[in-house]
Amino acid sequence: MVFAHDTVAALAAAVELVNSAEPPDTMTETAQLKDFFVKHGYTGDRTGDTAELAAVRAQRAPMRALLTADRDTAVDLVNNILTTHRAVPQLVRHDDLDYHIHAVAYEAPLPVRIAVETAMAMIDVIRADEMSRLAVCADDTCEGIVLDLSRNRSRRYCSTACGNRNAVAAYRARQR
C-alpha cells in the first residue's frame, strides 16, 4: 500500500517526535524543535519559545498512544483529536507540493497542527487496514516506534543503531 505524500510525511514526523522521548531525549531545546519544524515541512506560525517546546513535548505520549493503538482504539483517538481541534479538512497547494490536506488554520499552534496532521494521516492508515505498518522496535532494550513502509513489511527496528546492535548480538551468539 502506497500512502499519499502528506500521509507519509505526517507519520514520519509523528514517529520521530515520539521517538525523541527515547533516551537520550532529543527534543530538549528550542533549536531542536526548530530543526524538527523545518525538517518535516510544517507550515504556519510558530513562537519558537520554551512554552511551545513544552507543548510539543507534551504531544509525545498521546502520539505514542495513537501510533501503538489497535485499530478500533485508534479510531476513537483520531475522532477525539479531530473533534477537539475542530478540524475542517481542505485541499491546499503551497510551495512545491501539489494538492494535499490541511485541516486546521495556518495560525493554529504547532502542537495542534502536529496532532491534527497525525490524526489525518492515521485516517488513511485505518481505512486501508494498515495498522501493522506501525510497531514497537524489536530491540528488547528500546521502546521506539517503527514506521514500516517497505514493500515486504520487513522493518523491525526503529533505527540502524537498534538493528546493528541486534545483528552484532546475533553474530556473537552464533560464534559461541
JSON list of C-alpha atoms in Angstrom, two decimals:
[
{"chain": "A", "resi": 1, "resn": "MET", "atom": "CA", "xyz": [0.00, 0.00, 0.00]},
{"chain": "A", "resi": 2, "resn": "VAL", "atom": "CA", "xyz": [1.41, 3.35, -1.00]},
{"chain": "A", "resi": 3, "resn": "PHE", "atom": "CA", "xyz": [0.21, 6.29, 1.03]},
{"chain": "A", "resi": 4, "resn": "ALA", "atom": "CA", "xyz": [-0.04, 9.85, -0.22]},
{"chain": "A", "resi": 5, "resn": "HIS", "atom": "CA", "xyz": [2.96, 12.11, 0.37]},
{"chain": "A", "resi": 6, "resn": "ASP", "atom": "CA", "xyz": [1.28, 14.10, 3.14]},
{"chain": "A", "resi": 7, "resn": "THR", "atom": "CA", "xyz": [0.32, 10.90, 4.95]},
{"chain": "A", "resi": 8, "resn": "VAL", "atom": "CA", "xyz": [3.86, 9.56, 4.84]},
{"chain": "A", "resi": 9, "resn": "ALA", "atom": "CA", "xyz": [5.27, 12.93, 5.92]},
{"chain": "A", "resi": 10, "resn": "ALA", "atom": "CA", "xyz": [2.89, 13.25, 8.88]},
{"chain": "A", "resi": 11, "resn": "LEU", "atom": "CA", "xyz": [3.54, 9.66, 10.00]},
{"chain": "A", "resi": 12, "resn": "ALA", "atom": "CA", "xyz": [7.31, 10.11, 9.76]},
{"chain": "A", "resi": 13, "resn": "ALA", "atom": "CA", "xyz": [7.12, 13.33, 11.77]},
{"chain": "A", "resi": 14, "resn": "ALA", "atom": "CA", "xyz": [4.92, 11.72, 14.42]},
{"chain": "A", "resi": 15, "resn": "VAL", "atom": "CA", "xyz": [7.23, 8.72, 14.74]},
{"chain": "A", "resi": 16, "resn": "GLU", "atom": "CA", "xyz": [10.27, 10.98, 15.04]},
{"chain": "A", "resi": 17, "resn": "LEU", "atom": "CA", "xyz": [8.51, 13.10, 17.67]},
{"chain": "A", "resi": 18, "resn": "VAL", "atom": "CA", "xyz": [7.50, 10.05, 19.72]},
{"chain": "A", "resi": 19, "resn": "ASN", "atom": "CA", "xyz": [10.96, 8.51, 19.39]},
{"chain": "A", "resi": 20, "resn": "SER", "atom": "CA", "xyz": [12.57, 11.75, 20.53]},
{"chain": "A", "resi": 21, "resn": "ALA", "atom": "CA", "xyz": [11.44, 10.80, 24.05]},
{"chain": "A", "resi": 22, "resn": "GLU", "atom": "CA", "xyz": [13.59, 7.65, 23.99]},
{"chain": "A", "resi": 23, "resn": "PRO", "atom": "CA", "xyz": [16.92, 8.01, 25.79]},
{"chain": "A", "resi": 24, "resn": "PRO", "atom": "CA", "xyz": [18.70, 10.21, 25.09]},
{"chain": "A", "resi": 25, "resn": "ASP", "atom": "CA", "xyz": [15.87, 12.74, 24.78]},
{"chain": "A", "resi": 26, "resn": "THR", "atom": "CA", "xyz": [16.43, 14.62, 21.52]},
{"chain": "A", "resi": 27, "resn": "MET", "atom": "CA", "xyz": [13.77, 17.30, 21.96]},
{"chain": "A", "resi": 28, "resn": "THR", "atom": "CA", "xyz": [15.01, 19.36, 24.89]},
{"chain": "A", "resi": 29, "resn": "GLU", "atom": "CA", "xyz": [15.92, 22.68, 23.28]},
{"chain": "A", "resi": 30, "resn": "THR", "atom": "CA", "xyz": [14.06, 25.18, 21.12]},
{"chain": "A", "resi": 31, "resn": "ALA", "atom": "CA", "xyz": [16.75, 24.77, 18.43]},
{"chain": "A", "resi": 32, "resn": "GLN", "atom": "CA", "xyz": [15.87, 21.07, 18.19]},
{"chain": "A", "resi": 33, "resn": "LEU", "atom": "CA", "xyz": [12.20, 21.98, 17.82]},
{"chain": "A", "resi": 34, "resn": "LYS", "atom": "CA", "xyz": [13.08, 24.44, 15.05]},
{"chain": "A", "resi": 35, "resn": "ASP", "atom": "CA", "xyz": [15.07, 21.73, 13.25]},
{"chain": "A", "resi": 36, "resn": "PHE", "atom": "CA", "xyz": [12.10, 19.35, 13.60]},
{"chain": "A", "resi": 37, "resn": "PHE", "atom": "CA", "xyz": [9.73, 22.03, 12.25]},
{"chain": "A", "resi": 38, "resn": "VAL", "atom": "CA", "xyz": [11.93, 22.68, 9.22]},
{"chain": "A", "resi": 39, "resn": "LYS", "atom": "CA", "xyz": [12.84, 19.03, 8.55]},
{"chain": "A", "resi": 40, "resn": "HIS", "atom": "CA", "xyz": [9.21, 17.94, 8.42]},
{"chain": "A", "resi": 41, "resn": "GLY", "atom": "CA", "xyz": [7.98, 20.90, 6.39]},
{"chain": "A", "resi": 42, "resn": "TYR", "atom": "CA", "xyz": [5.42, 22.19, 8.85]},
{"chain": "A", "resi": 43, "resn": "THR", "atom": "CA", "xyz": [3.78, 25.40, 7.74]},
{"chain": "A", "resi": 44, "resn": "GLY", "atom": "CA", "xyz": [2.13, 28.07, 9.79]},
{"chain": "A", "resi": 45, "resn": "ASP", "atom": "CA", "xyz": [3.03, 30.22, 12.70]},
{"chain": "A", "resi": 46, "resn": "ARG", "atom": "CA", "xyz": [5.32, 29.19, 15.50]},
{"chain": "A", "resi": 47, "resn": "THR", "atom": "CA", "xyz": [6.59, 31.00, 18.54]},
{"chain": "A", "resi": 48, "resn": "GLY", "atom": "CA", "xyz": [9.83, 29.09, 18.93]},
{"chain": "A", "resi": 49, "resn": "ASP", "atom": "CA", "xyz": [9.82, 29.61, 22.68]},
{"chain": "A", "resi": 50, "resn": "THR", "atom": "CA", "xyz": [10.10, 27.21, 25.60]},
{"chain": "A", "resi": 51, "resn": "ALA", "atom": "CA", "xyz": [6.32, 27.15, 26.07]},
{"chain": "A", "resi": 52, "resn": "GLU", "atom": "CA", "xyz": [5.89, 25.85, 22.53]},
{"chain": "A", "resi": 53, "resn": "LEU", "atom": "CA", "xyz": [8.66, 23.30, 23.12]},
{"chain": "A", "resi": 54, "resn": "ALA", "atom": "CA", "xyz": [6.90, 22.10, 26.28]},
{"chain": "A", "resi": 55, "resn": "ALA", "atom": "CA", "xyz": [3.57, 21.84, 24.45]},
{"chain": "A", "resi": 56, "resn": "VAL", "atom": "CA", "xyz": [5.13, 19.84, 21.60]},
{"chain": "A", "resi": 57, "resn": "ARG", "atom": "CA", "xyz": [6.93, 17.58, 24.09]},
{"chain": "A", "resi": 58, "resn": "ALA", "atom": "CA", "xyz": [3.56, 17.01, 25.78]},
{"chain": "A", "resi": 59, "resn": "GLN", "atom": "CA", "xyz": [2.24, 15.63, 22.46]},
{"chain": "A", "resi": 60, "resn": "ARG", "atom": "CA", "xyz": [4.68, 12.71, 22.57]},
{"chain": "A", "resi": 61, "resn": "ALA", "atom": "CA", "xyz": [2.69, 10.50, 24.94]},
{"chain": "A", "resi": 62, "resn": "PRO", "atom": "CA", "xyz": [-0.68, 10.99, 23.18]},
{"chain": "A", "resi": 63, "resn": "MET", "atom": "CA", "xyz": [1.00, 10.43, 19.78]},
{"chain": "A", "resi": 64, "resn": "ARG", "atom": "CA", "xyz": [2.61, 7.23, 21.11]},
{"chain": "A", "resi": 65, "resn": "ALA", "atom": "CA", "xyz": [-0.78, 6.03, 22.32]},
{"chain": "A", "resi": 66, "resn": "LEU", "atom": "CA", "xyz": [-2.26, 6.73, 18.87]},
{"chain": "A", "resi": 67, "resn": "LEU", "atom": "CA", "xyz": [0.57, 5.10, 16.91]},
{"chain": "A", "resi": 68, "resn": "THR", "atom": "CA", "xyz": [0.56, 1.95, 19.04]},
{"chain": "A", "resi": 69, "resn": "ALA", "atom": "CA", "xyz": [-3.22, 1.59, 19.42]},
{"chain": "A", "resi": 70, "resn": "ASP", "atom": "CA", "xyz": [-5.28, -1.20, 17.96]},
{"chain": "A", "resi": 71, "resn": "ARG", "atom": "CA", "xyz": [-7.46, -0.16, 15.05]},
{"chain": "A", "resi": 72, "resn": "ASP", "atom": "CA", "xyz": [-10.71, 0.48, 16.97]},
{"chain": "A", "resi": 73, "resn": "THR", "atom": "CA", "xyz": [-8.94, 2.44, 19.70]},
{"chain": "A", "resi": 74, "resn": "ALA", "atom": "CA", "xyz": [-7.10, 4.45, 17.04]},
{"chain": "A", "resi": 75, "resn": "VAL", "atom": "CA", "xyz": [-10.45, 5.40, 15.51]},
{"chain": "A", "resi": 76, "resn": "ASP", "atom": "CA", "xyz": [-11.63, 6.77, 18.86]},
{"chain": "A", "resi": 77, "resn": "LEU", "atom": "CA", "xyz": [-8.38, 8.68, 19.37]},
{"chain": "A", "resi": 78, "resn": "VAL", "atom": "CA", "xyz": [-8.44, 10.15, 15.85]},
{"chain": "A", "resi": 79, "resn": "ASN", "atom": "CA", "xyz": [-12.07, 11.21, 16.16]},
{"chain": "A", "resi": 80, "resn": "ASN", "atom": "CA", "xyz": [-11.34, 12.82, 19.52]},
{"chain": "A", "resi": 81, "resn": "ILE", "atom": "CA", "xyz": [-8.38, 14.79, 18.14]},
{"chain": "A", "resi": 82, "resn": "LEU", "atom": "CA", "xyz": [-10.34, 16.00, 15.12]},
{"chain": "A", "resi": 83, "resn": "THR", "atom": "CA", "xyz": [-13.36, 16.96, 17.23]},
{"chain": "A", "resi": 84, "resn": "THR", "atom": "CA", "xyz": [-11.31, 18.68, 19.93]},
{"chain": "A", "resi": 85, "resn": "HIS", "atom": "CA", "xyz": [-9.48, 20.84, 17.41]},
{"chain": "A", "resi": 86, "resn": "ARG", "atom": "CA", "xyz": [-12.50, 21.36, 15.13]},
{"chain": "A", "resi": 87, "resn": "ALA", "atom": "CA", "xyz": [-10.61, 20.07, 12.13]},
{"chain": "A", "resi": 88, "resn": "VAL", "atom": "CA", "xyz": [-12.04, 21.03, 8.78]},
{"chain": "A", "resi": 89, "resn": "PRO", "atom": "CA", "xyz": [-10.14, 19.23, 6.01]},
{"chain": "A", "resi": 90, "resn": "GLN", "atom": "CA", "xyz": [-9.36, 21.30, 2.95]},
{"chain": "A", "resi": 91, "resn": "LEU", "atom": "CA", "xyz": [-7.25, 20.68, -0.11]},
{"chain": "A", "resi": 92, "resn": "VAL", "atom": "CA", "xyz": [-4.37, 23.13, -0.40]},
{"chain": "A", "resi": 93, "resn": "ARG", "atom": "CA", "xyz": [-1.35, 23.59, -2.61]},
{"chain": "A", "resi": 94, "resn": "HIS", "atom": "CA", "xyz": [1.73, 25.51, -1.49]},
{"chain": "A", "resi": 95, "resn": "ASP", "atom": "CA", "xyz": [5.46, 25.69, -2.01]},
{"chain": "A", "resi": 96, "resn": "ASP", "atom": "CA", "xyz": [6.45, 22.83, -4.35]},
{"chain": "A", "resi": 97, "resn": "LEU", "atom": "CA", "xyz": [3.73, 20.49, -3.11]},
{"chain": "A", "resi": 98, "resn": "ASP", "atom": "CA", "xyz": [0.70, 19.51, -5.14]},
{"chain": "A", "resi": 99, "resn": "TYR", "atom": "CA", "xyz": [-2.73, 19.31, -3.53]},
{"chain": "A", "resi": 100, "resn": "HIS", "atom": "CA", "xyz": [-2.76, 17.80, -0.08]},
{"chain": "A", "resi": 101, "resn": "ILE", "atom": "CA", "xyz": [-4.91, 18.11, 3.03]},
{"chain": "A", "resi": 102, "resn": "HIS", "atom": "CA", "xyz": [-4.68, 20.69, 5.79]},
{"chain": "A", "resi": 103, "resn": "ALA", "atom": "CA", "xyz": [-7.31, 20.53, 8.48]},
{"chain": "A", "resi": 104, "resn": "VAL", "atom": "CA", "xyz": [-6.50, 23.40, 10.84]},
{"chain": "A", "resi": 105, "resn": "ALA", "atom": "CA", "xyz": [-5.81, 27.07, 10.36]},
{"chain": "A", "resi": 106, "resn": "TYR", "atom": "CA", "xyz": [-2.37, 28.35, 9.49]},
{"chain": "A", "resi": 107, "resn": "GLU", "atom": "CA", "xyz": [-2.41, 30.25, 12.79]},
{"chain": "A", "resi": 108, "resn": "ALA", "atom": "CA", "xyz": [-3.15, 27.15, 14.91]},
{"chain": "A", "resi": 109, "resn": "PRO", "atom": "CA", "xyz": [-0.45, 26.40, 17.46]},
{"chain": "A", "resi": 110, "resn": "LEU", "atom": "CA", "xyz": [2.22, 23.97, 16.31]},
{"chain": "A", "resi": 111, "resn": "PRO", "atom": "CA", "xyz": [1.18, 21.21, 18.76]},
{"chain": "A", "resi": 112, "resn": "VAL", "atom": "CA", "xyz": [-2.37, 21.38, 17.37]},
{"chain": "A", "resi": 113, "resn": "ARG", "atom": "CA", "xyz": [-1.09, 21.14, 13.79]},
{"chain": "A", "resi": 114, "resn": "ILE", "atom": "CA", "xyz": [1.06, 18.14, 14.74]},
{"chain": "A", "resi": 115, "resn": "ALA", "atom": "CA", "xyz": [-1.87, 16.39, 16.42]},
{"chain": "A", "resi": 116, "resn": "VAL", "atom": "CA", "xyz": [-4.33, 17.07, 13.60]},
{"chain": "A", "resi": 117, "resn": "GLU", "atom": "CA", "xyz": [-1.91, 16.20, 10.78]},
{"chain": "A", "resi": 118, "resn": "THR", "atom": "CA", "xyz": [-1.07, 12.94, 12.53]},
{"chain": "A", "resi": 119, "resn": "ALA", "atom": "CA", "xyz": [-4.77, 12.19, 13.01]},
{"chain": "A", "resi": 120, "resn": "MET", "atom": "CA", "xyz": [-5.45, 12.89, 9.34]},
{"chain": "A", "resi": 121, "resn": "ALA", "atom": "CA", "xyz": [-2.60, 10.55, 8.34]},
{"chain": "A", "resi": 122, "resn": "MET", "atom": "CA", "xyz": [-3.95, 7.87, 10.65]},
{"chain": "A", "resi": 123, "resn": "ILE", "atom": "CA", "xyz": [-7.29, 8.08, 8.84]},
{"chain": "A", "resi": 124, "resn": "ASP", "atom": "CA", "xyz": [-5.55, 6.71, 5.74]},
{"chain": "A", "resi": 125, "resn": "VAL", "atom": "CA", "xyz": [-3.78, 4.01, 7.75]},
{"chain": "A", "resi": 126, "resn": "ILE", "atom": "CA", "xyz": [-7.01, 2.94, 9.47]},
{"chain": "A", "resi": 127, "resn": "ARG", "atom": "CA", "xyz": [-9.12, 2.98, 6.30]},
{"chain": "A", "resi": 128, "resn": "ALA", "atom": "CA", "xyz": [-6.52, 0.88, 4.47]},
{"chain": "A", "resi": 129, "resn": "ASP", "atom": "CA", "xyz": [-6.34, -1.50, 7.46]},
{"chain": "A", "resi": 130, "resn": "GLU", "atom": "CA", "xyz": [-2.57, -0.99, 7.55]},
{"chain": "A", "resi": 131, "resn": "MET", "atom": "CA", "xyz": [-2.07, -0.61, 11.32]},
{"chain": "A", "resi": 132, "resn": "SER", "atom": "CA", "xyz": [0.67, -3.24, 11.07]},
{"chain": "A", "resi": 133, "resn": "ARG", "atom": "CA", "xyz": [2.82, -0.55, 9.40]},
{"chain": "A", "resi": 134, "resn": "LEU", "atom": "CA", "xyz": [3.35, 0.85, 12.90]},
{"chain": "A", "resi": 135, "resn": "ALA", "atom": "CA", "xyz": [5.03, -1.23, 15.60]},
{"chain": "A", "resi": 136, "resn": "VAL", "atom": "CA", "xyz": [7.32, -1.05, 18.59]},
{"chain": "A", "resi": 137, "resn": "CYS", "atom": "CA", "xyz": [11.03, -1.65, 17.90]},
{"chain": "A", "resi": 138, "resn": "ALA", "atom": "CA", "xyz": [12.03, -5.32, 18.06]},
{"chain": "A", "resi": 139, "resn": "ASP", "atom": "CA", "xyz": [15.08, -4.44, 20.18]},
{"chain": "A", "resi": 140, "resn": "ASP", "atom": "CA", "xyz": [14.32, -5.59, 23.74]},
{"chain": "A", "resi": 141, "resn": "THR", "atom": "CA", "xyz": [16.04, -2.51, 25.17]},
{"chain": "A", "resi": 142, "resn": "CYS", "atom": "CA", "xyz": [14.15, 0.02, 23.02]},
{"chain": "A", "resi": 143, "resn": "GLU", "atom": "CA", "xyz": [10.59, 1.31, 23.04]},
{"chain": "A", "resi": 144, "resn": "GLY", "atom": "CA", "xyz": [10.91, 3.32, 19.80]},
{"chain": "A", "resi": 145, "resn": "ILE", "atom": "CA", "xyz": [8.18, 3.26, 17.18]},
{"chain": "A", "resi": 146, "resn": "VAL", "atom": "CA", "xyz": [8.85, 1.71, 13.77]},
{"chain": "A", "resi": 147, "resn": "LEU", "atom": "CA", "xyz": [7.15, 3.06, 10.64]},
{"chain": "A", "resi": 148, "resn": "ASP", "atom": "CA", "xyz": [7.43, 0.25, 8.10]},
{"chain": "A", "resi": 149, "resn": "LEU", "atom": "CA", "xyz": [6.69, 1.44, 4.59]},
{"chain": "A", "resi": 150, "resn": "SER", "atom": "CA", "xyz": [8.72, -1.32, 2.98]},
{"chain": "A", "resi": 151, "resn": "ARG", "atom": "CA", "xyz": [7.08, -3.41, 0.30]},
{"chain": "A", "resi": 152, "resn": "ASN", "atom": "CA", "xyz": [7.68, -6.69, 2.12]},
{"chain": "A", "resi": 153, "resn": "ARG", "atom": "CA", "xyz": [6.95, -5.30, 5.61]},
{"chain": "A", "resi": 154, "resn": "SER", "atom": "CA", "xyz": [10.37, -6.34, 6.89]},
{"chain": "A", "resi": 155, "resn": "ARG", "atom": "CA", "xyz": [11.37, -3.35, 9.00]},
{"chain": "A", "resi": 156, "resn": "ARG", "atom": "CA", "xyz": [11.72, -4.39, 12.65]},
{"chain": "A", "resi": 157, "resn": "TYR", "atom": "CA", "xyz": [13.90, -1.73, 14.23]},
{"chain": "A", "resi": 158, "resn": "CYS", "atom": "CA", "xyz": [13.34, 1.98, 14.79]},
{"chain": "A", "resi": 159, "resn": "SER", "atom": "CA", "xyz": [16.88, 2.90, 13.80]},
{"chain": "A", "resi": 160, "resn": "THR", "atom": "CA", "xyz": [20.04, 1.48, 12.32]},
{"chain": "A", "resi": 161, "resn": "ALA", "atom": "CA", "xyz": [21.57, 1.61, 15.81]},
{"chain": "A", "resi": 162, "resn": "CYS", "atom": "CA", "xyz": [18.99, -0.86, 17.13]},
{"chain": "A", "resi": 163, "resn": "GLY", "atom": "CA", "xyz": [19.31, -3.04, 14.03]},
{"chain": "A", "resi": 164, "resn": "ASN", "atom": "CA", "xyz": [23.10, -3.08, 14.23]},
{"chain": "A", "resi": 165, "resn": "ARG", "atom": "CA", "xyz": [23.08, -3.82, 17.96]},
{"chain": "A", "resi": 166, "resn": "ASN", "atom": "CA", "xyz": [20.87, -6.86, 17.37]},
{"chain": "A", "resi": 167, "resn": "ALA", "atom": "CA", "xyz": [22.86, -8.02, 14.34]},
{"chain": "A", "resi": 168, "resn": "VAL", "atom": "CA", "xyz": [26.08, -7.90, 16.36]},
{"chain": "A", "resi": 169, "resn": "ALA", "atom": "CA", "xyz": [24.43, -9.76, 19.26]},
{"chain": "A", "resi": 170, "resn": "ALA", "atom": "CA", "xyz": [23.14, -12.46, 16.88]},
{"chain": "A", "resi": 171, "resn": "TYR", "atom": "CA", "xyz": [26.59, -12.75, 15.27]},
{"chain": "A", "resi": 172, "resn": "ARG", "atom": "CA", "xyz": [28.28, -13.12, 18.65]},
{"chain": "A", "resi": 173, "resn": "ALA", "atom": "CA", "xyz": [25.71, -15.72, 19.73]},
{"chain": "A", "resi": 174, "resn": "ARG", "atom": "CA", "xyz": [26.40, -17.75, 16.57]},
{"chain": "A", "resi": 175, "resn": "GLN", "atom": "CA", "xyz": [30.16, -17.55, 17.18]},
{"chain": "A", "resi": 176, "resn": "ARG", "atom": "CA", "xyz": [29.83, -19.07, 20.67]}
]
